[in-house]
Every structure is written in C-alpha cells, then in structure tokens.
mmCIF file of C-alpha atoms in Angstrom:
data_model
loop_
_atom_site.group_PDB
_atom_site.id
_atom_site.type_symbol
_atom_site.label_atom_id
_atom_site.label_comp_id
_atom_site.label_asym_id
_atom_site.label_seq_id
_atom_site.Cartn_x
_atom_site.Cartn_y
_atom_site.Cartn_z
ATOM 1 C CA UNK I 7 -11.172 -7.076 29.222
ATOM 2 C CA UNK I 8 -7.439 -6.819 28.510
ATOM 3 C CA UNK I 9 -5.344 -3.822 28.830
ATOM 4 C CA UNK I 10 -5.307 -3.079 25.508
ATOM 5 C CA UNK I 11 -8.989 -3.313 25.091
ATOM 6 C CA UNK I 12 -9.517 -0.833 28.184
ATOM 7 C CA UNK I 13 -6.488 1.810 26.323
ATOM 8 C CA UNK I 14 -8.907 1.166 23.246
ATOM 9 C CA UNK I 15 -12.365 1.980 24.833
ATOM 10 C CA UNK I 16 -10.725 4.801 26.326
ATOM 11 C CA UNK I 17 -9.339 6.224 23.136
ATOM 12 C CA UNK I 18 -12.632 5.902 21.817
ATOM 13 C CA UNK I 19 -14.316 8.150 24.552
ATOM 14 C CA UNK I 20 -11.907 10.472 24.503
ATOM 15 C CA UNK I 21 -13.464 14.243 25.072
ATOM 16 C CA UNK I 22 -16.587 12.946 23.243
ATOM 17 C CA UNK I 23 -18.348 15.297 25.729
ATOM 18 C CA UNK I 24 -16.221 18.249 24.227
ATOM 19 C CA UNK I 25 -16.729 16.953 20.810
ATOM 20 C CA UNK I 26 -20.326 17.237 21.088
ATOM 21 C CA UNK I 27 -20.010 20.934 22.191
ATOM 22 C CA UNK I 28 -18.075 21.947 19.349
ATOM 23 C CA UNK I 29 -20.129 20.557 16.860
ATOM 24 C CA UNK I 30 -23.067 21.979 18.257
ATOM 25 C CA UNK I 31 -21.125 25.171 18.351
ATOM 26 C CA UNK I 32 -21.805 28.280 15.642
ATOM 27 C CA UNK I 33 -18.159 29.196 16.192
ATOM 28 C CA UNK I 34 -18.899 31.954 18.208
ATOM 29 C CA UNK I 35 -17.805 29.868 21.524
ATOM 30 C CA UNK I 36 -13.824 29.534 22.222
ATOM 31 C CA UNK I 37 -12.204 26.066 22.220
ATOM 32 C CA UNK I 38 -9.322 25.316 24.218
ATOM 33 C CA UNK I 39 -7.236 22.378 24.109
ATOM 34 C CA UNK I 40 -5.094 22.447 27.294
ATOM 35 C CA UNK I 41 -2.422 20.634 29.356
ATOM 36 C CA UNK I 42 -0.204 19.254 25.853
ATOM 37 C CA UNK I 43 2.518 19.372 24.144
ATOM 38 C CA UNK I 44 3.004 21.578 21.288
ATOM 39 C CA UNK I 45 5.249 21.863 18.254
ATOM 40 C CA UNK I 46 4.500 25.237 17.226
ATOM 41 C CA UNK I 47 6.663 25.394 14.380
ATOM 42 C CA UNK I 48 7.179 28.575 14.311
ATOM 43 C CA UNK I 49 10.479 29.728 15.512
ATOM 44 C CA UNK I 50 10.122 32.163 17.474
ATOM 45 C CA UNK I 51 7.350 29.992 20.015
ATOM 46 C CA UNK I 52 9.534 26.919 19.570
ATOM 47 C CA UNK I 53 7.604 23.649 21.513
ATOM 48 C CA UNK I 54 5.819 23.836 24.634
ATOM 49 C CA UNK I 55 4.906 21.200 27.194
ATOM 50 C CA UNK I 56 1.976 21.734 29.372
ATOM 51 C CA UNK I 57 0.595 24.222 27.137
ATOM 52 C CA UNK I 58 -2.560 25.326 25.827
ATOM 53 C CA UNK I 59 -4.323 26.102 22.241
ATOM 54 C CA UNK I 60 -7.078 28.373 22.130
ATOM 55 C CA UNK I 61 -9.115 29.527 18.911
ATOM 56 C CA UNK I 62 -12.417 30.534 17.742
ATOM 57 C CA UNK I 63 -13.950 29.421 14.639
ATOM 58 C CA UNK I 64 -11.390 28.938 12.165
ATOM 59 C CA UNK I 65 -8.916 31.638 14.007
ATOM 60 C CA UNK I 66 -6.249 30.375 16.338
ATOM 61 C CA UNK I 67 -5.777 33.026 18.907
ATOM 62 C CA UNK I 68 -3.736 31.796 21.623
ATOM 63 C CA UNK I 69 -1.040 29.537 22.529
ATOM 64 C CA UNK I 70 1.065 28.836 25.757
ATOM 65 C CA UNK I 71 0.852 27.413 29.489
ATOM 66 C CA UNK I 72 -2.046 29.485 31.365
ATOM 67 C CA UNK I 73 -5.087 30.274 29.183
ATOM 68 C CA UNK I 74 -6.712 27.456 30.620
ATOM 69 C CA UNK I 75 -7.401 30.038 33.713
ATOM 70 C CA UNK I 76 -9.779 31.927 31.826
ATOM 71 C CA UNK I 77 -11.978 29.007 30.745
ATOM 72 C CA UNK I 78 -14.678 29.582 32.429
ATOM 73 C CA UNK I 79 -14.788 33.232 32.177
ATOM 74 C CA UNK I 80 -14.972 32.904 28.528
ATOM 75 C CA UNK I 81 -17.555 29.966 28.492
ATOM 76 C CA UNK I 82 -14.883 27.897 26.417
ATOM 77 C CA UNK I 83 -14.848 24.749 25.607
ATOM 78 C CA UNK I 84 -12.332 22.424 27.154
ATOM 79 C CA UNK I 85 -10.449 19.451 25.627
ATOM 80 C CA UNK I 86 -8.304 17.438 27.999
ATOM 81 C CA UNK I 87 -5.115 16.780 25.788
ATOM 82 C CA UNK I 88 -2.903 15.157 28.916
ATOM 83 C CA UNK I 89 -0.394 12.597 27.425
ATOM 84 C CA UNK I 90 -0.547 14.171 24.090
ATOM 85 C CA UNK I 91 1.180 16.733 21.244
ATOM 86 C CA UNK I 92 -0.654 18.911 19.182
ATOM 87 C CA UNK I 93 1.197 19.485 15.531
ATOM 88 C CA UNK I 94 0.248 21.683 12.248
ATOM 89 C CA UNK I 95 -2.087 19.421 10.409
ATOM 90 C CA UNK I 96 -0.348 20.944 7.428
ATOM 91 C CA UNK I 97 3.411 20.632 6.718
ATOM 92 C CA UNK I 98 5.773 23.055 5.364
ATOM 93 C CA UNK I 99 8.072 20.698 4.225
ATOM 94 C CA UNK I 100 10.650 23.726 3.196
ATOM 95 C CA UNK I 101 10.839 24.891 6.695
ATOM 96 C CA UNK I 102 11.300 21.595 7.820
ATOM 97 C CA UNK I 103 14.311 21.307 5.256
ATOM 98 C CA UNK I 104 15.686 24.492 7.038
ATOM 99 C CA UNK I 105 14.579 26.597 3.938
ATOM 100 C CA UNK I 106 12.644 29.222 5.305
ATOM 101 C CA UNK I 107 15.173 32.714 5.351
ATOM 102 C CA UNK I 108 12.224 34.520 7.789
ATOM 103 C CA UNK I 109 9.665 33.570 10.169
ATOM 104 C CA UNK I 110 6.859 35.779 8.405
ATOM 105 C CA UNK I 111 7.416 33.307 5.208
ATOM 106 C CA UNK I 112 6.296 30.112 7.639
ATOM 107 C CA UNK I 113 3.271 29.078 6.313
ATOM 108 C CA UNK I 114 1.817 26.108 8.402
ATOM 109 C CA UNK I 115 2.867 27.030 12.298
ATOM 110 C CA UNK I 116 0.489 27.146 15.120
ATOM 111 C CA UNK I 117 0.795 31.062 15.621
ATOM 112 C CA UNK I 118 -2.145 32.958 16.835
ATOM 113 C CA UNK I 119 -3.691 34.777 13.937
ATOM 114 C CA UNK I 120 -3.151 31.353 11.786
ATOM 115 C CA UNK I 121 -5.841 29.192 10.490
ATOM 116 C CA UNK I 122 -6.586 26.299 13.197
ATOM 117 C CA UNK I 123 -5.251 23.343 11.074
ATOM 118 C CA UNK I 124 -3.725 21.056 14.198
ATOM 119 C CA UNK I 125 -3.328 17.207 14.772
ATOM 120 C CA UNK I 126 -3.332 15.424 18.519
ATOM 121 C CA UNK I 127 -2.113 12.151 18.459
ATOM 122 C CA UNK I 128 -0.230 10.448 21.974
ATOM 123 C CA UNK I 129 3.362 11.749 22.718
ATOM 124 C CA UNK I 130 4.755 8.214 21.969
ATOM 125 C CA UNK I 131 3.701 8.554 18.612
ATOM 126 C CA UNK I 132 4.861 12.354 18.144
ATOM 127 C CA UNK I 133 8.616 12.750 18.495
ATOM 128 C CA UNK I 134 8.059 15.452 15.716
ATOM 129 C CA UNK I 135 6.059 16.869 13.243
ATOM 130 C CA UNK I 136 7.109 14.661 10.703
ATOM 131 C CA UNK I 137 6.156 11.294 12.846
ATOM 132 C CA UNK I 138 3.146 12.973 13.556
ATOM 133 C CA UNK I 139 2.210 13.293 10.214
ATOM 134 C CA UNK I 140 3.195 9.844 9.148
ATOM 135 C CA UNK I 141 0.474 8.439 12.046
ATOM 136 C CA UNK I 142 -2.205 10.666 10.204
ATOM 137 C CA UNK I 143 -1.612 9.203 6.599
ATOM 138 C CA UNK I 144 -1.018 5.538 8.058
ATOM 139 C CA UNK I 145 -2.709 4.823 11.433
ATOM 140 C CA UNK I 146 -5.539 7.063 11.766
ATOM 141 C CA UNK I 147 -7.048 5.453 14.484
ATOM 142 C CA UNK I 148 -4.182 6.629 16.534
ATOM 143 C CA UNK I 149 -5.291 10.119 15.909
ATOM 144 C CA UNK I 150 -7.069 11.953 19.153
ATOM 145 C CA UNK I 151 -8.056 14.603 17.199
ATOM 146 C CA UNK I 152 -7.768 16.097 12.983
ATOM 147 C CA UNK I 153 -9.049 19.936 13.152
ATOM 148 C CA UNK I 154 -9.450 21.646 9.896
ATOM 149 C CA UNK I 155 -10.314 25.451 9.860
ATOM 150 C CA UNK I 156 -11.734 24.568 13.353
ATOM 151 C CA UNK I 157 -13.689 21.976 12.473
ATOM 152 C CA UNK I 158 -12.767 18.446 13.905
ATOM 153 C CA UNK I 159 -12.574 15.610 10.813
ATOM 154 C CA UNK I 160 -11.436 13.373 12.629
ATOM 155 C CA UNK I 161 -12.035 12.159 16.302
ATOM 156 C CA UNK I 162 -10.757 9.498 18.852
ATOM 157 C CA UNK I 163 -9.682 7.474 15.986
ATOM 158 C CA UNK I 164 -12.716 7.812 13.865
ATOM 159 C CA UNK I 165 -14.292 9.521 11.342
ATOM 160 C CA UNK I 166 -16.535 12.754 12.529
ATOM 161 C CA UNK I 167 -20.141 12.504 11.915
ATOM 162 C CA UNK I 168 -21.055 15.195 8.847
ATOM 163 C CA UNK I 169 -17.190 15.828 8.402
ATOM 164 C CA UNK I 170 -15.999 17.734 5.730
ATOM 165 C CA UNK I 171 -14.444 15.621 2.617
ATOM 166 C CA UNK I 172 -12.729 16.199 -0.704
ATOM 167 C CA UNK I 173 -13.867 16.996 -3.894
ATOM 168 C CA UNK I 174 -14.141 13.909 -6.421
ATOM 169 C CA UNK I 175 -11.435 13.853 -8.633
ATOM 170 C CA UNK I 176 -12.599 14.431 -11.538
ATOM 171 C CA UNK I 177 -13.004 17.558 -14.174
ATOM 172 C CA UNK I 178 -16.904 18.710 -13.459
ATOM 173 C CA UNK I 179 -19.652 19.431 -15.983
ATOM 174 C CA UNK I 180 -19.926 23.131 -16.734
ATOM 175 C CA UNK I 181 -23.027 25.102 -15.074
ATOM 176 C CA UNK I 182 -25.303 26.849 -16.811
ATOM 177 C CA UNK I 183 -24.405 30.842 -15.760
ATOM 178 C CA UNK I 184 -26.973 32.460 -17.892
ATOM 179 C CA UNK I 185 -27.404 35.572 -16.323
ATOM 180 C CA UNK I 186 -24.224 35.543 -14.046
ATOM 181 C CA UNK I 187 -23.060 39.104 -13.904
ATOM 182 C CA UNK I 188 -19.565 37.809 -14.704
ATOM 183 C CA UNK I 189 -20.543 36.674 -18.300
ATOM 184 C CA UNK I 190 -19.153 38.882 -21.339
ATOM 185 C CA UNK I 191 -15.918 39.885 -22.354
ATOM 186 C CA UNK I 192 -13.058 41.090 -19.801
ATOM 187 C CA UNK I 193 -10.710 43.754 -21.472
ATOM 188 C CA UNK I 194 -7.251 44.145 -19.610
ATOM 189 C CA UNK I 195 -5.970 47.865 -18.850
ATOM 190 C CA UNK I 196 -4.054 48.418 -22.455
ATOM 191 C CA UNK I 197 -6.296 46.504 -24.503
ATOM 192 C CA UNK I 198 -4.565 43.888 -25.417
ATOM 193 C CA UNK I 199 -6.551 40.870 -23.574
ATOM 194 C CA UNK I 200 -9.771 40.294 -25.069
ATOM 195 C CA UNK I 201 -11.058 37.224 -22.758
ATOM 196 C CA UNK I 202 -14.672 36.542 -23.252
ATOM 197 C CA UNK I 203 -16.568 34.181 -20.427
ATOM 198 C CA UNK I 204 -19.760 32.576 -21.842
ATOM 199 C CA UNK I 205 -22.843 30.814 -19.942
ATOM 200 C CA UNK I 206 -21.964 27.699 -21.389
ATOM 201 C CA UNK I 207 -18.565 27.190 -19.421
ATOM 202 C CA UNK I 208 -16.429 28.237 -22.097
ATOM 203 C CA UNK I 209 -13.940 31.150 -22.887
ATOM 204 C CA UNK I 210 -12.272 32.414 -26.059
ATOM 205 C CA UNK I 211 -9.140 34.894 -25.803
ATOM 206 C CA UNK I 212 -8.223 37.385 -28.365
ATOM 207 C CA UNK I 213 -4.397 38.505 -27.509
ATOM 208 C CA UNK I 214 -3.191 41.815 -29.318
ATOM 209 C CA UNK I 215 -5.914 41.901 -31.809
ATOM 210 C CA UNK I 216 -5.420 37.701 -32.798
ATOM 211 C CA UNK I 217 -8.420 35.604 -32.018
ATOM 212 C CA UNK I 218 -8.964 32.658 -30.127
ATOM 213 C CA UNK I 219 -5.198 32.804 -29.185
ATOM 214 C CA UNK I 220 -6.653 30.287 -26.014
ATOM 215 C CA UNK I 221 -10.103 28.516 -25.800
ATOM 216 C CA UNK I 222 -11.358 26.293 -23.033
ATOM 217 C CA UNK I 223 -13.463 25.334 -20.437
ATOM 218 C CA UNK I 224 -13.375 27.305 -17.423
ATOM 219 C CA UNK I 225 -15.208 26.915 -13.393
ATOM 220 C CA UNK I 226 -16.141 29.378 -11.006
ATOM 221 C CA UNK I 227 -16.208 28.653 -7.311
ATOM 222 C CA UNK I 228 -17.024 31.873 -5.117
ATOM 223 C CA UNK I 229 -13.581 34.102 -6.622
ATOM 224 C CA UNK I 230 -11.960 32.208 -8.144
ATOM 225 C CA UNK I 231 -11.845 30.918 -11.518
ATOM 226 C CA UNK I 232 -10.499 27.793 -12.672
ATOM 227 C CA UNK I 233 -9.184 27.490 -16.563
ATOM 228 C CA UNK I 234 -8.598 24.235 -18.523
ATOM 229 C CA UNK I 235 -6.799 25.363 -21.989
ATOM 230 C CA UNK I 236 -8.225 23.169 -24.916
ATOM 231 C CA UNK I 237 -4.485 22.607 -25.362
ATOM 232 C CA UNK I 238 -4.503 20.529 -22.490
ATOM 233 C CA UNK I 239 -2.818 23.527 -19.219
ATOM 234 C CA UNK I 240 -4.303 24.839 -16.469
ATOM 235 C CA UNK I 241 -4.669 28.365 -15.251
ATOM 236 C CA UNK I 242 -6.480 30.266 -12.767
ATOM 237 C CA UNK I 243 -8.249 33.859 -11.949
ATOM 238 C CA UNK I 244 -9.439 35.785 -9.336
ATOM 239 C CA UNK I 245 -12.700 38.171 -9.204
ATOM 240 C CA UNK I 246 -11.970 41.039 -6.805
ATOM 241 C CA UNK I 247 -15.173 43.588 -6.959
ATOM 242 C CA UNK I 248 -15.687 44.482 -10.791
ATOM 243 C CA UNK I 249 -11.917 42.565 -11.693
ATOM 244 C CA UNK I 250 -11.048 40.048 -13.072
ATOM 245 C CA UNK I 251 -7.134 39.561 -12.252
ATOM 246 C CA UNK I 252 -5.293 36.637 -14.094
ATOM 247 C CA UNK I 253 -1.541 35.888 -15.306
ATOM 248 C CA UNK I 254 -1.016 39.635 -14.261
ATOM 249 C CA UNK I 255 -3.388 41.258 -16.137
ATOM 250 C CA UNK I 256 -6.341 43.003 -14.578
ATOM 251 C CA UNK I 257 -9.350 43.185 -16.183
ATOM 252 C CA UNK I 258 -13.088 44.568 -16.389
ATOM 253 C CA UNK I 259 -15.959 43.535 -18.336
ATOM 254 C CA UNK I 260 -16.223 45.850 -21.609
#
C-alpha cells in the first residue's frame, strides 16, 4: 500500500466511531469537536487554534480551547479534529466583503447560540473560509466532516447514510386541504385585503373592493406559505397563531 492509499484509508475511518454515536443520538447528547482550528467569523471570537466546538442538537453552545475537560462529565461525544479547521458551512459573503457595519448583523459565524452549520476539511486545504468553501463545492471527498443543523451530511469524504437532501426542483402539485383550518378568506386590519385560500391550492385577492386583483397557486409547508402569481411572481406568507402576515399586511380569517 502506498502512502497515499494509507492517507486515503485513513480519511475514510476518520471518527466513524463518533459518527455512529451521533447518528444514533436523539440530540439530547452534546457533541464536541475538539483540538482544531476555527474560523469563527465572528469578530469579536476571531480564529482559534487548538480549540473546541461544542453543541447540542441543532444549537451551538460553546466554542474555545478547554471544553474538552468536561467531556466526560457531560457524556459528550468526542470528534478528534487534530490537523484540521472547522468553518461556517454557510457564507456571508457581505461580511466577507467587509460589509457588515455590526457584529449582531453577522449571519453565518460559529457563535454559541447559532445554528450548528460547520465544515472540517484538513488545514492545508483551509487557509480561509472562502478556500474552505471552494473544497466543499469541488472536492468533496476532501471534506472530514458537512454538519447541517447538527446533523452530519457529509462524512470522511462520503455521503452520510439517510442524509438529509434537497427538494426537487420543480413547482409541486397542489394538496388537497379540504378541511385545513387555514381555508377561507383572510381580511387584513382596514379591510382592504380580501385574500381567499381554497382546498384546491388556489387563491383569489380582492384589493380595495376590486376582485381578483391577484390569482394563483399557492403551498403551505408548516408556516409558511408560498405564492406563485398567475402573472408569473413569487411571494410569500407567514401563519403566526390565527394570522396570516404577508407584504405587511396582517390578516385573520373572516
């Protein structure tokens, strides 16, 4: 065996130990991924070497050196990340451009209270956030580890059994809602939106007393409602208890 096929066998066992723990886990156990390099990107934290990620479930809750000494008090689980960085999985490309005024308007930095979105992929291949990225899209296999919402995707190069994937691209059929609470017709505040949702996907706005000012199709998925204009734009709503918020009006059912 040649010493690239030993550096490639051991890529491919890399943690898979660990990996089996966390996808066995319910989320309620902490996973820590110690002893790397980390490019926080949040300004305040800066990068870290020899430094340590901690999070639970989808909720990153810790970064720096020394959280590794509470491992085992916490019954975590522990990923070896020696030799490696640890990046956002998701770029803001405007802080990166130095457009970001405040660091509470950062919206893809490892800070604890964040969602755990992270890439690990070897130091040589991470001088910064943007090379890191560039080894996701183009070399995967290079990739330790993808975490999404702390959920691995991929792993050691490869594709995680039962991973998570995106939606087909493509507009979907409409369901049938009969009998969906949300059918009927949503009235804004002042009476001026009329917008009525019907169980066969479709919706029909009356706007200051003129009808069918907008028809469509329209898709609910958990809060949020998806609207595709018969005259060809897309818009979008949000159910929050008995309203229906959208384009700044707030609306109940009449």
């Amino acid at each position: 065996m040649t010493i690239a096929d030993t550096a490639t066998a051991t890529a491919a066992d890399w943690n898979a130990e660990a990996l089996a723990e966390i996808l066995a886990n319910d989320g309620g156990r902490p996973v820590l991924f110690t002893n790397a390099r980390i490019l926080t990107m949040d300004p305040l934290i800066g990068t870290l070497t020899g430094a340590d990620l901690l999070f639970v479930g989808s909720l990153l809750v810790g970064v720096g050196p020394g959280i590794i000494t509470a491992a085992a008090d916490d019954n975590a689980i522990v990923v070896d990340c020696t030799g490696l960085t640890i990046t956002p999985a998701v770029v803001d490309t405007i802080a990166l451009a130095g457009g970001r005024a405040h660091r509470s308007e950062y919206v893809a930095t490892l800070t604890p209270g964040n969602a755990t979105d992270f890439a690990v992929v070897p130091d040589a291949l991470a001088g910064d956030v943007e090379s890191t990225v560039a080894v996701v899209m183009t070399s995967p296999e290079q990739v330790r580890a993808l975490v999404a919402a702390g959920r691995p995707v991929l792993w050691a190069g490869a594709d995680v059994p039962s991973r998570v994937t995106a939606p087909e691209a493509r507009i979907p059929a409409a369901e049938d809602l009969t009998g969906s609470p949300r059918m009927g017709v949503w009235i804004d505040r002042n009476d001026f939106l009329h917008q009525e949702l019907t169980a066969d996907g479709r919706y029909d706005e009356t706007r200051g007393g003129l009808p069918h000012a907008y028809q469509g199709r329209y898709w609910i998925d958990c809060d949020r409602i998806d609207y595709l204009d018969d005259l060809g734009f897309w818009a979008y709503g949000e159910f929050r208890g008995d309203e229906l918020h959208h384009a700044g009006y707030v609306m109940k059912l009449g």
